[in-house]
Tab-separated table of C-alpha atoms in Angstrom:
chain	number	residue	atom	x	y	z
A	26	MET	CA	-89.683	43.670	-19.453
A	27	ALA	CA	-85.944	44.156	-19.503
A	28	ARG	CA	-84.329	46.298	-22.169
A	29	ASN	CA	-84.259	44.635	-25.595
A	30	ASN	CA	-86.292	41.792	-24.066
A	31	GLN	CA	-83.049	40.421	-22.673
A	32	LEU	CA	-83.234	39.083	-19.140
A	33	PRO	CA	-80.124	39.431	-16.975
A	34	LYS	CA	-77.823	36.446	-16.988
A	35	HIS	CA	-75.838	37.366	-13.868
A	36	LEU	CA	-77.756	39.203	-11.157
A	37	LEU	CA	-76.093	40.796	-8.144
A	38	VAL	CA	-78.359	41.306	-5.111
A	39	LEU	CA	-77.134	43.823	-2.543
A	40	ARG	CA	-78.244	43.799	1.112
A	41	THR	CA	-75.746	44.203	3.955
A	42	SER	CA	-77.963	44.724	7.048
A	43	ALA	CA	-79.866	44.449	9.284
A	44	MET	CA	-79.700	40.758	10.148
A	45	GLY	CA	-83.455	40.236	10.136
A	46	ASP	CA	-83.812	41.994	6.801
A	47	VAL	CA	-81.044	39.895	5.245
A	48	ALA	CA	-82.693	36.761	6.655
A	49	MET	CA	-85.862	37.552	4.678
A	50	LEU	CA	-83.984	37.783	1.386
A	51	PRO	CA	-83.523	33.991	0.819
A	52	HIS	CA	-87.287	33.515	0.520
A	53	ALA	CA	-87.449	35.834	-2.500
A	54	LEU	CA	-84.298	34.335	-4.006
A	55	ARG	CA	-85.697	30.825	-3.593
A	56	ALA	CA	-88.694	31.734	-5.758
A	57	LEU	CA	-86.556	33.581	-8.323
A	58	CYS	CA	-84.031	30.755	-8.686
A	59	ALA	CA	-86.786	28.157	-8.989
A	60	ALA	CA	-88.349	30.107	-11.858
A	61	TYR	CA	-84.976	30.828	-13.540
A	62	PRO	CA	-82.632	27.918	-12.764
A	63	ASP	CA	-80.035	29.082	-15.315
A	64	LEU	CA	-79.736	32.544	-13.760
A	65	LYS	CA	-76.438	33.171	-11.988
A	66	VAL	CA	-76.987	35.030	-8.710
A	67	THR	CA	-74.353	36.692	-6.555
A	68	VAL	CA	-75.386	38.001	-3.150
A	69	ALA	CA	-73.385	40.980	-1.902
A	70	THR	CA	-73.591	40.896	1.886
A	71	GLN	CA	-71.543	40.389	5.032
A	72	ALA	CA	-69.777	37.044	5.362
A	73	MET	CA	-71.513	36.224	8.646
A	74	PHE	CA	-74.888	36.074	6.865
A	75	LYS	CA	-73.965	33.228	4.500
A	76	PRO	CA	-75.761	30.555	6.604
A	77	PHE	CA	-79.074	32.246	5.800
A	78	PHE	CA	-78.651	31.169	2.169
A	79	ARG	CA	-77.907	27.510	2.852
A	80	GLY	CA	-79.475	25.304	0.182
A	81	LEU	CA	-79.558	28.079	-2.426
A	82	ASN	CA	-77.258	27.899	-5.427
A	83	VAL	CA	-75.863	31.425	-5.105
A	84	ASP	CA	-72.398	32.937	-5.018
A	85	PHE	CA	-71.245	35.638	-2.621
A	86	LEU	CA	-69.418	38.931	-2.850
A	87	GLU	CA	-68.281	39.809	0.653
A	88	VAL	CA	-69.077	43.343	1.785
A	89	LYS	CA	-66.739	44.482	4.552
A	90	VAL	CA	-68.881	47.233	6.015
A	91	LYS	CA	-66.447	48.026	8.837
A	92	ALA	CA	-63.329	47.939	6.671
A	93	GLU	CA	-62.611	48.758	3.033
A	94	HIS	CA	-66.276	49.086	2.029
A	95	HIS	CA	-67.295	51.337	4.913
A	96	SER	CA	-67.413	54.604	2.965
A	97	VAL	CA	-69.057	55.719	-0.241
A	98	VAL	CA	-65.654	55.450	-1.934
A	99	GLY	CA	-65.444	51.920	-0.592
A	100	MET	CA	-68.736	51.054	-2.260
A	101	TRP	CA	-67.376	52.337	-5.573
A	102	ARG	CA	-64.477	49.958	-4.982
A	103	LEU	CA	-66.967	47.145	-4.357
A	104	ALA	CA	-68.755	48.008	-7.599
A	105	ARG	CA	-65.481	47.592	-9.461
A	106	GLU	CA	-65.125	44.120	-7.916
A	107	ALA	CA	-68.680	43.272	-8.986
A	108	ARG	CA	-68.072	44.299	-12.585
A	109	LYS	CA	-65.062	41.992	-12.741
A	110	LEU	CA	-67.454	39.124	-11.955
A	111	GLY	CA	-69.424	39.799	-15.133
A	112	VAL	CA	-72.549	41.085	-13.400
A	113	ASP	CA	-75.077	42.479	-15.898
A	114	ALA	CA	-77.838	43.588	-13.491
A	115	VAL	CA	-78.153	44.752	-9.890
A	116	ALA	CA	-81.031	44.515	-7.437
A	117	ASP	CA	-80.446	47.043	-4.658
A	118	VAL	CA	-82.781	45.721	-1.957
A	119	HIS	CA	-81.250	47.944	0.700
A	120	ASP	CA	-81.591	51.521	-0.601
A	121	VAL	CA	-79.306	53.408	1.771
A	122	LEU	CA	-76.562	55.917	0.999
A	123	ARG	CA	-73.852	53.299	0.483
A	124	SER	CA	-75.987	51.028	-1.688
A	125	ARG	CA	-77.011	54.042	-3.782
A	126	ALA	CA	-73.340	54.862	-4.352
A	127	PHE	CA	-72.785	51.277	-5.484
A	128	ALA	CA	-75.820	51.419	-7.783
A	129	LEU	CA	-74.741	54.734	-9.301
A	130	SER	CA	-71.323	53.337	-10.148
A	131	MET	CA	-72.910	50.336	-11.843
A	132	ARG	CA	-75.340	52.517	-13.824
A	133	LEU	CA	-72.490	54.702	-15.040
A	134	HIS	CA	-70.962	51.566	-16.546
A	135	GLY	CA	-74.156	50.633	-18.358
A	136	ILE	CA	-75.404	47.994	-15.917
A	137	ARG	CA	-79.127	47.873	-15.174
A	138	VAL	CA	-80.201	48.543	-11.601
A	139	ALA	CA	-83.531	48.073	-9.841
A	140	THR	CA	-84.000	49.554	-6.360
A	141	ILE	CA	-86.393	48.442	-3.646
A	142	ARG	CA	-89.380	50.663	-2.899
A	143	LYS	CA	-89.726	50.874	0.867
A	144	SER	CA	-92.837	53.083	1.194
A	145	ARG	CA	-91.240	55.051	4.012
A	146	LEU	CA	-94.102	57.576	4.097
A	147	ALA	CA	-96.772	54.899	4.589
A	148	LYS	CA	-94.781	53.403	7.455
A	149	LYS	CA	-94.387	56.801	9.080
A	150	GLN	CA	-98.116	57.471	8.806
A	151	ALA	CA	-98.888	54.165	10.546
A	152	ILE	CA	-97.051	55.184	13.721
A	153	GLY	CA	-99.421	55.775	16.636
A	154	SER	CA	-102.420	54.472	14.720
A	155	GLY	CA	-103.253	51.785	17.262
A	156	GLY	CA	-102.724	49.215	14.532
A	157	ASP	CA	-105.713	50.542	12.594
A	158	PHE	CA	-104.109	50.565	9.154
A	159	GLU	CA	-104.041	48.320	6.133
A	160	PRO	CA	-101.150	45.830	6.194
A	161	LEU	CA	-98.223	47.222	4.230
A	162	THR	CA	-96.454	45.200	1.557
A	163	HIS	CA	-94.234	42.553	3.118
A	164	SER	CA	-90.467	42.955	2.753
A	165	VAL	CA	-90.215	39.585	0.982
A	166	VAL	CA	-92.712	40.802	-1.621
A	167	ARG	CA	-90.796	44.086	-1.961
A	168	TYR	CA	-87.637	42.081	-2.659
A	169	SER	CA	-89.490	39.994	-5.239
A	170	ASP	CA	-90.939	43.117	-6.864
A	171	THR	CA	-87.420	44.538	-7.202
A	172	PHE	CA	-86.399	41.448	-9.190
A	173	ARG	CA	-89.550	41.759	-11.299
A	174	ARG	CA	-88.607	45.286	-12.322
A	175	LEU	CA	-85.610	43.741	-14.060
A	176	GLY	CA	-87.957	41.653	-16.208
A	177	PHE	CA	-88.302	38.463	-14.181
A	178	ARG	CA	-91.759	36.952	-13.790
A	179	PHE	CA	-92.535	34.587	-10.914
A	180	GLU	CA	-95.040	34.077	-8.134
A	181	ASP	CA	-94.475	35.238	-4.565
A	182	PRO	CA	-92.509	32.587	-2.665
A	183	GLN	CA	-94.141	29.851	-0.655
A	184	PRO	CA	-93.067	29.461	2.985
A	185	ALA	CA	-89.868	27.501	3.501
A	186	THR	CA	-89.964	23.738	3.993
A	187	LYS	CA	-88.310	21.909	6.872
A	188	PRO	CA	-84.625	21.248	6.050
A	189	CYS	CA	-83.015	17.877	6.699
A	190	TRP	CA	-80.142	19.056	8.874
A	191	GLU	CA	-78.325	17.182	11.601
A	192	ASN	CA	-78.671	19.120	14.830
A	193	PRO	CA	-75.622	19.572	17.094
A	194	MET	CA	-77.504	18.914	20.350
A	195	GLY	CA	-77.717	15.145	20.066
A	196	GLU	CA	-80.683	12.817	19.771
A	197	LYS	CA	-84.024	14.537	20.048
A	198	LYS	CA	-86.432	13.169	22.620
A	199	GLY	CA	-89.747	14.792	23.441
A	200	LEU	CA	-90.665	18.400	22.660
A	201	TRP	CA	-88.010	21.057	22.144
A	202	ILE	CA	-88.896	24.723	22.615
A	203	GLY	CA	-86.757	27.709	21.696
A	204	PHE	CA	-86.915	31.057	23.481
A	205	ALA	CA	-85.429	34.254	22.044
A	206	PRO	CA	-86.473	37.094	24.370
A	207	PHE	CA	-83.924	39.620	23.137
A	208	SER	CA	-83.800	42.354	20.524
A	209	ALA	CA	-81.655	45.364	19.704
A	210	HIS	CA	-84.309	47.676	21.209
A	211	ALA	CA	-86.092	47.682	24.565
A	212	GLY	CA	-89.469	48.044	22.859
A	213	LYS	CA	-88.968	44.649	21.232
A	214	THR	CA	-87.391	42.818	24.189
A	215	TYR	CA	-89.426	40.658	26.559
A	216	PRO	CA	-89.079	42.081	30.108
A	217	GLU	CA	-86.565	40.206	32.261
A	218	ALA	CA	-88.956	39.322	35.104
A	219	GLN	CA	-91.436	37.895	32.624
A	220	SER	CA	-88.661	36.066	30.792
A	221	ARG	CA	-87.589	34.380	34.025
A	222	ALA	CA	-91.164	33.349	34.785
A	223	LEU	CA	-91.650	32.037	31.264
A	224	VAL	CA	-88.476	29.932	31.378
A	225	ALA	CA	-89.709	28.381	34.636
A	226	LEU	CA	-93.043	27.473	33.039
A	227	LEU	CA	-91.398	26.089	29.904
A	228	ALA	CA	-88.847	24.036	31.839
A	229	ALA	CA	-91.629	22.449	33.892
A	230	ARG	CA	-93.731	21.570	30.865
A	231	TYR	CA	-91.379	20.632	27.995
A	232	ASP	CA	-88.419	18.298	27.555
A	233	ARG	CA	-85.716	20.733	26.428
A	234	ILE	CA	-85.580	24.513	26.314
A	235	PHE	CA	-82.992	26.376	24.233
A	236	ILE	CA	-82.328	30.062	24.858
A	237	HIS	CA	-81.202	31.950	21.755
A	238	GLY	CA	-79.263	35.167	22.152
A	239	GLY	CA	-75.938	36.915	22.012
A	240	GLY	CA	-73.172	37.757	24.445
A	241	GLY	CA	-72.986	40.131	27.374
A	242	ALA	CA	-76.169	40.506	29.423
A	243	GLU	CA	-78.020	38.121	27.109
A	244	GLN	CA	-75.469	35.389	27.706
A	245	GLN	CA	-75.504	36.055	31.444
A	246	PHE	CA	-79.289	35.630	31.594
A	247	ALA	CA	-79.247	32.460	29.479
A	248	GLU	CA	-76.462	30.844	31.507
A	249	GLU	CA	-78.241	31.675	34.762
A	250	MET	CA	-81.353	29.922	33.463
A	251	GLU	CA	-79.205	26.977	32.368
A	252	ALA	CA	-77.735	26.712	35.870
A	253	THR	CA	-81.200	26.875	37.426
A	254	TYR	CA	-83.048	24.344	35.259
A	255	PRO	CA	-81.383	21.086	34.130
A	256	ASN	CA	-83.287	20.925	30.821
A	257	VAL	CA	-82.436	24.504	29.743
A	258	THR	CA	-79.512	25.125	27.384
A	259	ALA	CA	-77.898	28.494	26.710
A	260	LEU	CA	-76.836	28.290	23.073
A	261	PHE	CA	-74.423	31.221	22.849
A	262	GLY	CA	-70.853	29.939	22.831
A	263	LYS	CA	-71.910	26.317	22.335
A	264	VAL	CA	-72.712	26.483	18.615
A	265	ARG	CA	-71.764	28.745	15.770
A	266	PHE	CA	-74.316	30.759	13.834
A	267	ALA	CA	-75.053	27.928	11.372
A	268	GLY	CA	-75.336	25.504	14.281
A	269	GLU	CA	-77.906	27.709	15.957
A	270	MET	CA	-80.052	27.471	12.854
A	271	GLU	CA	-79.672	23.685	12.941
A	272	VAL	CA	-80.930	23.637	16.527
A	273	MET	CA	-83.793	25.897	15.533
A	274	ALA	CA	-84.763	23.510	12.740
A	275	ALA	CA	-85.084	20.715	15.329
A	276	GLU	CA	-87.274	22.753	17.681
A	277	ASP	CA	-91.015	22.147	17.736
A	278	CYS	CA	-91.733	25.821	18.408
A	279	ILE	CA	-89.793	28.980	19.172
A	280	VAL	CA	-90.947	32.021	21.126
A	281	SER	CA	-89.515	35.129	19.511
A	282	MET	CA	-89.863	38.872	19.529
A	283	ASP	CA	-89.905	41.034	16.390
A	284	SER	CA	-86.271	40.089	15.905
A	285	MET	CA	-83.778	38.128	13.852
A	286	ALA	CA	-84.745	34.849	15.568
A	287	MET	CA	-88.236	35.047	14.087
A	288	HIS	CA	-86.795	35.323	10.574
A	289	MET	CA	-84.278	32.549	11.188
A	290	ALA	CA	-87.154	30.327	12.292
A	291	SER	CA	-88.992	31.207	9.074
A	292	LEU	CA	-86.030	29.909	7.088
A	293	THR	CA	-86.169	26.592	8.975
A	294	ALA	CA	-89.986	26.259	8.845
A	295	THR	CA	-90.127	26.177	12.638
A	296	PRO	CA	-93.460	27.340	14.114
A	297	VAL	CA	-93.149	30.703	15.864
A	298	VAL	CA	-95.068	32.257	18.731
A	299	SER	CA	-94.339	35.879	17.954
A	300	ILE	CA	-94.541	38.660	20.588
A	301	TRP	CA	-94.962	42.251	19.419
A	302	GLY	CA	-94.586	45.375	21.527
A	303	ALA	CA	-93.438	48.736	20.176
A	304	THR	CA	-93.612	47.569	16.558
A	305	HIS	CA	-96.455	46.026	14.565
A	306	PRO	CA	-96.654	43.006	12.215
A	307	ASN	CA	-98.719	44.998	9.696
A	308	MET	CA	-95.616	47.076	8.922
A	309	GLY	CA	-94.460	44.256	6.638
A	310	PHE	CA	-91.797	42.638	8.823
A	311	LEU	CA	-93.615	39.551	10.097
A	312	GLY	CA	-91.629	36.372	9.593
A	313	TRP	CA	-92.436	34.936	6.169
A	314	GLY	CA	-94.815	32.034	6.656
A	315	VAL	CA	-95.447	32.758	10.344
A	316	ASP	CA	-99.060	31.966	11.199
A	317	PRO	CA	-100.912	35.211	12.098
A	318	LYS	CA	-102.866	33.188	14.671
A	319	CYS	CA	-99.630	32.752	16.614
A	320	LEU	CA	-99.085	36.474	17.228
A	321	LEU	CA	-99.363	38.004	20.687
A	322	GLN	CA	-99.795	41.763	20.945
A	323	ALA	CA	-101.575	44.307	23.109
A	324	ASN	CA	-104.407	46.457	21.778
A	325	MET	CA	-103.027	49.906	22.585
A	326	ALA	CA	-103.668	53.220	20.837
A	327	CYS	CA	-99.969	54.179	20.910
A	328	ARG	CA	-98.869	51.139	18.925
A	329	PRO	CA	-96.769	51.062	16.876
A	330	CYS	CA	-94.677	53.832	18.416
A	331	SER	CA	-91.990	53.481	15.733
A	332	VAL	CA	-91.165	51.453	12.642
A	333	PHE	CA	-88.198	49.576	14.101
A	334	GLY	CA	-88.820	49.900	17.854
A	335	ALA	CA	-86.016	52.389	18.538
A	336	LYS	CA	-88.185	55.208	19.898
A	337	PRO	CA	-88.359	55.570	23.719
A	338	CYS	CA	-91.669	54.617	25.311
A	339	ARG	CA	-93.884	57.566	26.255
A	340	TYR	CA	-94.825	55.691	29.443
A	341	GLY	CA	-91.248	54.707	30.219
A	342	ASP	CA	-91.710	50.972	30.751
A	343	TYR	CA	-93.307	49.556	27.573
A	344	PRO	CA	-96.674	48.382	28.954
A	345	CYS	CA	-97.308	46.852	25.524
A	346	MET	CA	-94.741	44.170	26.348
A	347	LYS	CA	-95.775	43.735	29.971
A	348	ALA	CA	-99.330	43.024	28.823
A	349	ILE	CA	-98.164	39.743	27.245
A	350	THR	CA	-97.963	37.438	30.268
A	351	PRO	CA	-95.936	34.208	30.451
A	352	GLU	CA	-99.192	32.296	30.843
A	353	MET	CA	-100.471	33.738	27.563
A	354	VAL	CA	-97.284	32.632	25.831
A	355	VAL	CA	-97.511	29.071	27.180
A	356	ALA	CA	-101.161	28.830	26.119
A	357	LYS	CA	-100.220	29.849	22.590
A	358	ILE	CA	-97.356	27.326	22.478
A	359	GLU	CA	-99.817	24.632	23.488
A	360	GLU	CA	-101.974	25.528	20.494
A	361	VAL	CA	-98.954	25.141	18.233
A	362	VAL	CA	-97.572	21.838	19.505
A	363	ARG	CA	-100.889	20.170	20.381
């Protein structure tokens, strides 16, 4: 229990990256705020992540990670801004050098701090195990446990419910399927040839297909598919970030890698067919509420080859991803939407 049996009245929660990790945070905050409706919560994060917290009664403290808050000194400056808000407790759910500098500054001014426990050693030991390891604690539970160390008591969050948002793509007719084949790392990206084949299968079977992704090569691929199939829409450039989530909420299913799209879908209660290659869902990063029966992954002794998928493949071409055929993906979608 908190010191002197006094629960915090104004909690600051700090998490600035990565996008998928920030997208998991609203689940834990939803449960906390439901249990403590009078608690004031300020989320310290990048401005672009605000749409993740739609529907939650939280305030924001913008962290400009590429500007004045980039350095350790910048984080001390951010801590000074936080203290002016009247914050009386901090949950550091990031635990990196900059967040530690922020936490230290707050502690030196008598403000309680709880820091996430990431179990880095357990994750390292799971690498190359072939998936033969006990599932590690989910990130959403780790976030919740960080709040509990400040004295709060509440159950782990339930999966999100479907939001009542107006989608920017017009009236919905038939089945809408999302496809997000991209990731920051090759070991978590669906191979291009298979992506092309999958889009062809989806376009022939379902009413509308939306390709989620970013700019550059991702945009080029999506726009090529849009030009090829009349019922395929490349979303990048057509909607803003919040609008993409609104489209996702209207989709009947989305095919995603171990990437941000999976966690965005979790926030909108959209069913996910989740493809895993270099990483593994037992590491604790599966989308919150994603049905384990909807996972597709190869049984290979080298998996997972890294925690986040950044390590080069020992075989050079990620056979773990190539093993998941477009036909397997379509069959799994059929199970979901049937």
